[in-house]
């Protein structure tokens, strides 16, 4: 076999490996989702979405849980995304490369590895108690925001790094300030990677249970939050709760609730994916 | 005027970056204030050298090594699943797949990161373990292998999506240069694209790694909760995170030595990841390729 | 008629009642809160699940009105309550039976004595008692695989105490999980397995598991509603608690909620898979409470 | 067929834009063919057809056939990588890899699976010499190619293409970033190369086209206006447009 | 001082490499100054000193002073962005933003806070006309600038620099990617512009330098060999090196 043939063979083998790898991912996803839908889809109806929690599986609903999750996701998004992106921008575009940067950089990836429950303990002390927010949506959102910040920051930095410096040169050359360059040129060019970070971060926030329990998110709450200072529960807690009940009917409820949780995540991600596709299409160096 | 505006913006940006420092300080404070009390009662030498971790039993041992080995074991298994698969997917999507397919597959795979981890935990326990037991009969019902594999699946999108972004951000002209020399897609990927995107790829791996280290539910459910100093993937182990969540949401009295163990475990994990991150930072610095 | 009168009074009540604590007790309290809403729709009862320890921490700081607990309050926790001028009252609300379980294919175990259980689970058994044959003559010479709740749980504490003795603990080389489904799964797939967990989980998985009677000297008893409630199934049934603080004295809605809890516990407890106290016992708890709020 | 390369009834579209319109041309072996025409007329597009480099542009669509040695290179059975090993290219914008100078030039050899270090070294040196860069960089071949001046980068790219000794070389304004001396060297190189290779070169420099190309094709707005021996085009063009363009009396 | 721009005792280092060596030069207002010299001699480096564009290169180090209108632009108090609004630049490699043609050209106005749409439109149109691109793109100003041919991209960059009407314009081989007609147009433009602006241009094209520049500086390996009126340089250079280079007898 000539080298060329070998290389082509390797190339086509890799292609199939690639198809295979994607298939693994997709098949597993199909199994998860299929399973859950099989278990829970029939359980979803209007009253499931609009009822309060109950000890009777067939009467129980997830109104407070999904509305709580929605509040939490939205507030976490509002808090974490701007802060995360702006911190990423600062570190990548403004900060001089020195020891401090290095420390910051290591520190941030370090934060990404801190178990979520530790964030819960932090949130309990700082937001619930010190800042007197109580076990409110806001306290929960701040806690989750801290939890997902590292993901957004790191993804933002990488996306910014990938923007060719000739673009910055062109903008600076026209007298744009650093901020103008960042805002008008670099950020839009990096938006794809940033949004991926946001998607992964939001996915993580939506599914978290432990830190919110520590912060004081409730398991039973018979009213939906009316504002950011209200108490709340979230879907993962409800799911967790149901999953650990002995009765099989609750497992079905849990599956149904998972479908709703995935639907919420999917909607949030969908918006981000839409913008990612839209903005990335234009940029092809 | 412009200048003041710039200053204000820079100030705000810096302030947001400092939030991460404050968070770290907060975490260290939370962990340290309790673990200092802990280390007054338990010698740090025992803590680091004892090979048993039984703080909640009558015969108490406070050796963190079993929890560390459990953490390392599950994390390594997870990474060895997600790194090859994730990277292959990233390369496939950025170099081989039609654009439309990519647009469709990428967000789908990202759902993998959004499935609640409880679901994964039960999947590992109820599906993966029995399946593997058919292949490896001596495998225990709870083990780090299933937990690690499933955790690896969960973090695939961290690697596949972020690396794919990094790869597609490499200027087209480089790809053309390589193709123009008669390189295959595979050669172009490995010799030009991956080196050029290495920074982003490494970061994606670090994030995935961190996610695996910090993951709780999957290991708590599927890996068993037996602190055991072993690197055998077939037997039950306990990770630091599983231990922490077990105790902090359990019925243990707060403000007790038993409860404080979670802070000691937490700070150990913190130091541990700190060392790992330093290493990876160093590697990254060495291999970084600039392009324009 | 007195009942409807009561309802009318309650519906006029309003305010927030915060409850937190054990996830074991949670289903009972949730059931009560759900029913209480019917009689007092303007009272906002919320229930958290941050564990008995976490619950007491909040309780002792005055952050909650009622704490769910799967074990009695510890001295230190009590001390913090004192420091913060929080007087409190412990009320038993139900029993949680612990079932000892084996695999249905296990045909040699008919019952276990408390001593045998202790022999299996005692810390000294670790690395020593490894085979079924070591427990009773004639049992197979096969490894025994143990399953039980995590060491941080009240269930574990209770089991260890009554089987192996106070401050002795158990052996450590068993498969622990906070999630009883996991234990069910463990025993159901392991012919040589043995485990203990909440009775309700056995009830829901009867076909996959086999229940073992426990002999405490007066013959083998299988756990059931009657045997647990009458405490003939001993020592493996434990009470679970709620703790009420001063607000029960000062605030009508809290007082009303707890009375409601104790009055209606009997039915609700059974609904969620736990075992109610006897009527006398509930009567006794109610008296205790009335005494407290005087 | 008598031509080394041949384009038949070529139409190229970028989305709705028709970038090339019914082009027919035959390119002679061992000769230099120059492509000239105003910016945006389709020269690069046309040049890139011969190594299928346009395939990567999403909106690109081709009608017609391109033959190299009588094989239709857009045929399914054609191995694109083999094709490109045979058809080297120097791009319009310098695009060195973010690697050392040496690695840039050695890249083509490495991907062909050549491991003989001594051989690679000789080839790299020869290629850099041919591209008139050797003297400037010989002391620091490990330097990143990105830390070179614009013209130096372009010469790295030329060396990179030469190192694998393709039989056809496509050059898209290879000397536009070069100073006159380097340009003269590259031109000399091209004249040497044509003895063994077939060369197609895009240039904006009429003098250059006149100096080095044997044949010249004049494109205008996607049309091939005129194609002939360079002498004829420059001294006796058939079309008025061509004359106007060459003499600079255009537009 | 009588000069619009002045460089005094300039040394530039990239790490250990000395890229410019004790340069002293004064640049006259409302004139075109050409920088010539072989590739890698330091022309771009020198040009980029005047808008402090080298600041972003990590290894860059400067000794000496650069004055514009008698202000030292490397002084701490200088606002770099204000400086650059006044000193426009066209880069050696075309670097359009990944945006539409219109947005590319309008960008400079936008960042100055100009919102008047009609005004911006006129300016964009004028700039594109001056850069000889208007006719080709007027129908599709919304097209991504990255989907243009190399020469079109460069003209977008020229238009972008002109749209903000700076008083000094730095051009790094602005016409190297352009065809003769576009080149001629840009050259004509430069000659018009110099009535109001001061222009420094790097070029490899001796004819071009001869045609358009009033003064010419010849660099060689980091040294400024000769600087004088273009006439003098081209007809009567003092240094032999200069003569050799200009006549192509070099190297
Ligand atoms: N970023 C950089 N880092 C290190 N060295 C550099 C860098 N840019 C340029 N150089 C070196 O500095 C010297 C001068 O480069 P410069 O770009 O000024 O040359 P030039 O005269 O513009 O050449 P050309 O005509 O090829 O564009 C060269 O030797 C080059 O290799
Ligand atoms: N990727 C692309 N997508 C869409 N249109 C394109 C693309 N590349 C080129 N075009 C258009 O196709 C036409 C021909 O472009 P081409 O690059 O072949 O011109 P050229 O003759 O090489 O010009 P130049 O001398 O400026 O490099 C131009 O109108 C250009 O705008
Ligand atoms: Mg072109
Ligand atoms: Mg230059």
Short mmCIF file of N, CA and C in Angstrom, two decimals, chain A residues 2 6 59 73 158 226:
data_model
loop_
_atom_site.label_atom_id
_atom_site.label_comp_id
_atom_site.label_asym_id
_atom_site.label_seq_id
_atom_site.Cartn_x
_atom_site.Cartn_y
_atom_site.Cartn_z
N UNK A 2 0.58 2.19 -0.83
CA UNK A 2 1.37 3.43 -0.81
C UNK A 2 0.96 4.27 0.39
N UNK A 6 -2.61 4.57 2.35
CA UNK A 6 -2.72 4.43 3.80
C UNK A 6 -3.44 5.63 4.40
N UNK A 59 -52.51 12.80 41.96
CA UNK A 59 -53.02 14.16 42.10
C UNK A 59 -51.89 15.20 42.01
N UNK A 73 -33.87 29.82 36.51
CA UNK A 73 -33.06 29.83 35.28
C UNK A 73 -32.94 31.25 34.75
N UNK A 158 -11.85 31.61 25.61
CA UNK A 158 -11.37 30.84 24.47
C UNK A 158 -11.93 31.37 23.17
N UNK A 226 -43.88 34.92 43.33
CA UNK A 226 -44.47 36.08 42.67
C UNK A 226 -43.39 37.12 42.36
#
